[in-house]
mmCIF file of N, CA and C in Angstrom:
data_model
loop_
_atom_site.group_PDB
_atom_site.id
_atom_site.type_symbol
_atom_site.label_atom_id
_atom_site.label_comp_id
_atom_site.label_asym_id
_atom_site.label_seq_id
_atom_site.Cartn_x
_atom_site.Cartn_y
_atom_site.Cartn_z
ATOM 1 N N UNK G 1 86.403 84.748 108.647
ATOM 2 C CA UNK G 1 85.325 86.562 109.301
ATOM 3 C C UNK G 1 85.827 86.768 108.056
ATOM 4 N N UNK G 2 84.937 87.421 107.769
ATOM 5 C CA UNK G 2 85.195 88.396 106.400
ATOM 6 C C UNK G 2 85.277 89.860 106.956
ATOM 7 N N UNK G 3 86.764 90.585 106.713
ATOM 8 C CA UNK G 3 87.043 91.608 107.302
ATOM 9 C C UNK G 3 86.031 92.997 106.864
ATOM 10 N N UNK G 4 85.805 93.681 107.305
ATOM 11 C CA UNK G 4 85.456 95.379 106.373
ATOM 12 C C UNK G 4 86.300 96.648 106.607
ATOM 13 N N UNK G 5 86.132 97.410 105.570
ATOM 14 C CA UNK G 5 86.702 98.192 105.392
ATOM 15 C C UNK G 5 86.069 99.649 106.215
ATOM 16 N N UNK G 6 86.427 100.639 106.621
ATOM 17 C CA UNK G 6 86.008 101.337 107.837
ATOM 18 C C UNK G 6 86.520 102.654 107.462
ATOM 19 N N UNK G 7 86.230 104.292 107.715
ATOM 20 C CA UNK G 7 86.370 105.286 107.501
ATOM 21 C C UNK G 7 85.457 105.761 109.122
ATOM 22 N N UNK G 8 85.884 106.181 109.648
ATOM 23 C CA UNK G 8 85.040 106.760 110.783
ATOM 24 C C UNK G 8 85.592 108.268 111.006
ATOM 25 N N UNK G 9 84.522 109.105 110.103
ATOM 26 C CA UNK G 9 85.299 110.577 110.066
ATOM 27 C C UNK G 9 85.404 111.404 111.192
ATOM 28 N N UNK G 10 84.596 111.292 112.649
ATOM 29 C CA UNK G 10 84.807 111.621 113.542
ATOM 30 C C UNK G 10 86.292 111.512 114.462
ATOM 31 N N UNK G 11 87.108 110.438 113.909
ATOM 32 C CA UNK G 11 88.343 110.772 114.792
ATOM 33 C C UNK G 11 88.937 111.775 113.649
ATOM 34 N N UNK G 12 89.105 112.228 112.450
ATOM 35 C CA UNK G 12 90.158 113.019 112.375
ATOM 36 C C UNK G 12 89.145 114.495 111.880
ATOM 37 N N UNK G 13 88.021 114.465 112.339
ATOM 38 C CA UNK G 13 87.017 116.505 112.146
ATOM 39 C C UNK G 13 86.117 116.143 113.790
ATOM 40 N N UNK G 14 86.227 116.395 114.341
ATOM 41 C CA UNK G 14 85.626 116.352 115.740
ATOM 42 C C UNK G 14 83.943 116.172 115.631
ATOM 43 N N UNK G 15 84.215 117.360 114.591
ATOM 44 C CA UNK G 15 82.224 117.832 114.195
ATOM 45 C C UNK G 15 81.451 117.132 113.444
ATOM 46 N N UNK G 16 82.675 116.615 112.957
ATOM 47 C CA UNK G 16 82.246 115.487 111.984
ATOM 48 C C UNK G 16 81.041 113.645 112.315
ATOM 49 N N UNK G 17 80.391 113.321 112.248
ATOM 50 C CA UNK G 17 79.622 111.860 112.841
ATOM 51 C C UNK G 17 79.554 110.944 111.770
ATOM 52 N N UNK G 18 80.410 111.096 110.205
ATOM 53 C CA UNK G 18 80.314 110.148 109.075
ATOM 54 C C UNK G 18 81.083 108.622 109.190
ATOM 55 N N UNK G 19 80.386 107.778 108.684
ATOM 56 C CA UNK G 19 80.945 106.653 109.416
ATOM 57 C C UNK G 19 80.585 105.759 107.738
ATOM 58 N N UNK G 20 81.848 105.379 106.797
ATOM 59 C CA UNK G 20 81.096 104.284 106.259
ATOM 60 C C UNK G 20 81.890 103.131 106.896
ATOM 61 N N UNK G 21 81.608 101.752 106.303
ATOM 62 C CA UNK G 21 81.771 100.165 106.914
ATOM 63 C C UNK G 21 81.121 99.878 105.727
ATOM 64 N N UNK G 22 82.252 99.052 104.838
ATOM 65 C CA UNK G 22 81.738 97.842 103.490
ATOM 66 C C UNK G 22 82.927 96.684 103.316
ATOM 67 N N UNK G 23 82.495 95.718 103.019
ATOM 68 C CA UNK G 23 83.286 94.368 102.749
ATOM 69 C C UNK G 23 84.090 94.117 101.614
ATOM 70 N N UNK G 24 83.622 95.189 100.711
ATOM 71 C CA UNK G 24 84.409 95.570 99.122
ATOM 72 C C UNK G 24 85.244 97.557 99.494
ATOM 73 N N UNK G 25 86.701 97.230 99.733
ATOM 74 C CA UNK G 25 87.271 97.819 99.523
ATOM 75 C C UNK G 25 87.204 99.752 99.174
ATOM 76 N N UNK G 26 86.417 98.749 97.745
ATOM 77 C CA UNK G 26 86.562 100.462 96.886
ATOM 78 C C UNK G 26 85.446 100.845 96.794
ATOM 79 N N UNK G 27 84.011 100.357 96.583
ATOM 80 C CA UNK G 27 82.969 100.583 97.575
ATOM 81 C C UNK G 27 83.074 101.678 99.095
ATOM 82 N N UNK G 28 84.219 101.278 99.495
ATOM 83 C CA UNK G 28 84.793 102.051 101.017
ATOM 84 C C UNK G 28 84.993 103.437 100.323
ATOM 85 N N UNK G 29 86.305 103.280 99.888
ATOM 86 C CA UNK G 29 87.355 104.332 99.867
ATOM 87 C C UNK G 29 86.897 104.871 98.619
ATOM 88 N N UNK G 30 86.120 104.552 97.626
ATOM 89 C CA UNK G 30 84.823 106.058 96.849
ATOM 90 C C UNK G 30 84.323 106.358 97.518
ATOM 91 N N UNK G 31 83.009 106.507 98.359
ATOM 92 C CA UNK G 31 81.993 106.199 99.689
ATOM 93 C C UNK G 31 83.195 107.786 100.164
ATOM 94 N N UNK G 32 84.145 107.179 100.860
ATOM 95 C CA UNK G 32 85.394 108.171 101.638
ATOM 96 C C UNK G 32 85.591 109.020 100.537
ATOM 97 N N UNK G 33 86.072 108.794 99.384
ATOM 98 C CA UNK G 33 86.427 110.467 98.379
ATOM 99 C C UNK G 33 85.226 111.128 98.290
ATOM 100 N N UNK G 34 84.048 110.612 98.324
ATOM 101 C CA UNK G 34 83.011 111.403 97.528
ATOM 102 C C UNK G 34 82.957 112.112 99.549
ATOM 103 N N UNK G 35 82.347 111.883 100.200
ATOM 104 C CA UNK G 35 82.463 112.052 101.174
ATOM 105 C C UNK G 35 83.000 113.986 101.624
ATOM 106 N N UNK G 36 84.239 112.990 101.466
ATOM 107 C CA UNK G 36 85.821 114.049 101.949
ATOM 108 C C UNK G 36 85.966 115.388 101.097
ATOM 109 N N UNK G 37 85.624 115.083 99.522
ATOM 110 C CA UNK G 37 84.844 116.322 98.712
ATOM 111 C C UNK G 37 84.257 116.956 98.933
ATOM 112 N N UNK G 38 83.005 116.282 98.778
ATOM 113 C CA UNK G 38 81.578 117.408 99.268
ATOM 114 C C UNK G 38 81.632 117.740 100.365
ATOM 115 N N UNK G 39 81.780 117.288 101.576
ATOM 116 C CA UNK G 39 81.388 117.875 102.922
ATOM 117 C C UNK G 39 83.128 118.312 103.236
ATOM 118 N N UNK G 40 83.946 118.180 103.300
ATOM 119 C CA UNK G 40 85.486 119.197 103.458
ATOM 120 C C UNK G 40 86.197 119.339 102.459
ATOM 121 N N UNK G 41 85.509 119.724 101.608
ATOM 122 C CA UNK G 41 86.785 120.303 100.475
ATOM 123 C C UNK G 41 86.981 119.764 99.873
ATOM 124 N N UNK G 42 88.327 118.413 100.121
ATOM 125 C CA UNK G 42 89.569 117.799 100.106
ATOM 126 C C UNK G 42 89.284 116.512 99.296
ATOM 127 N N UNK G 43 90.761 116.768 98.405
ATOM 128 C CA UNK G 43 90.224 115.557 97.569
ATOM 129 C C UNK G 43 91.717 114.555 98.082
ATOM 130 N N UNK G 44 91.156 113.369 97.488
ATOM 131 C CA UNK G 44 92.326 112.614 98.532
ATOM 132 C C UNK G 44 92.048 111.461 97.379
ATOM 133 N N UNK G 45 93.677 110.849 96.936
ATOM 134 C CA UNK G 45 93.521 109.866 96.013
ATOM 135 C C UNK G 45 93.618 108.449 96.705
ATOM 136 N N UNK G 46 93.402 107.032 96.019
ATOM 137 C CA UNK G 46 92.754 106.023 96.438
ATOM 138 C C UNK G 46 94.326 105.328 97.383
ATOM 139 N N UNK G 47 95.682 105.818 97.045
ATOM 140 C CA UNK G 47 96.487 105.685 98.236
ATOM 141 C C UNK G 47 95.985 106.807 99.641
ATOM 142 N N UNK G 48 95.762 107.967 99.619
ATOM 143 C CA UNK G 48 96.075 108.763 100.821
ATOM 144 C C UNK G 48 94.936 108.275 101.625
ATOM 145 N N UNK G 49 94.093 107.726 101.269
ATOM 146 C CA UNK G 49 92.799 107.109 101.598
ATOM 147 C C UNK G 49 92.736 106.137 102.246
ATOM 148 N N UNK G 50 93.483 104.852 101.776
ATOM 149 C CA UNK G 50 93.888 103.329 101.976
ATOM 150 C C UNK G 50 94.716 104.087 103.208
ATOM 151 N N UNK G 51 95.859 104.418 103.259
ATOM 152 C CA UNK G 51 96.847 104.250 104.457
ATOM 153 C C UNK G 51 96.704 105.838 105.384
ATOM 154 N N UNK G 52 95.706 106.803 105.008
ATOM 155 C CA UNK G 52 95.849 107.185 106.275
ATOM 156 C C UNK G 52 94.644 107.719 106.884
ATOM 157 N N UNK G 53 93.825 106.896 106.328
ATOM 158 C CA UNK G 53 92.108 106.723 106.702
ATOM 159 C C UNK G 53 91.267 105.963 107.053
ATOM 160 N N UNK G 54 91.390 104.720 106.056
ATOM 161 C CA UNK G 54 90.953 102.937 106.391
ATOM 162 C C UNK G 54 91.400 102.716 107.244
ATOM 163 N N UNK G 55 90.852 102.103 108.228
ATOM 164 C CA UNK G 55 90.957 101.092 108.627
ATOM 165 C C UNK G 55 90.131 99.818 108.559
ATOM 166 N N UNK G 56 90.813 98.707 108.795
ATOM 167 C CA UNK G 56 90.438 97.194 109.005
ATOM 168 C C UNK G 56 89.822 96.761 109.321
ATOM 169 N N UNK G 57 88.011 96.326 109.919
ATOM 170 C CA UNK G 57 87.635 95.863 111.205
ATOM 171 C C UNK G 57 87.311 94.635 111.170
#
């Protein structure tokens, strides 16, 4: 079974319902990075997103 990479922003920010899920880790990281920067005004590098925010489901 293929695993997906998921960011559920609601788990970190109760007022944000953004969720991204992709089988492609690079795509999930890029979408998560854009969301965090555009919506929350925060910048993360790949490793921060991978270890602190992405889940493998």
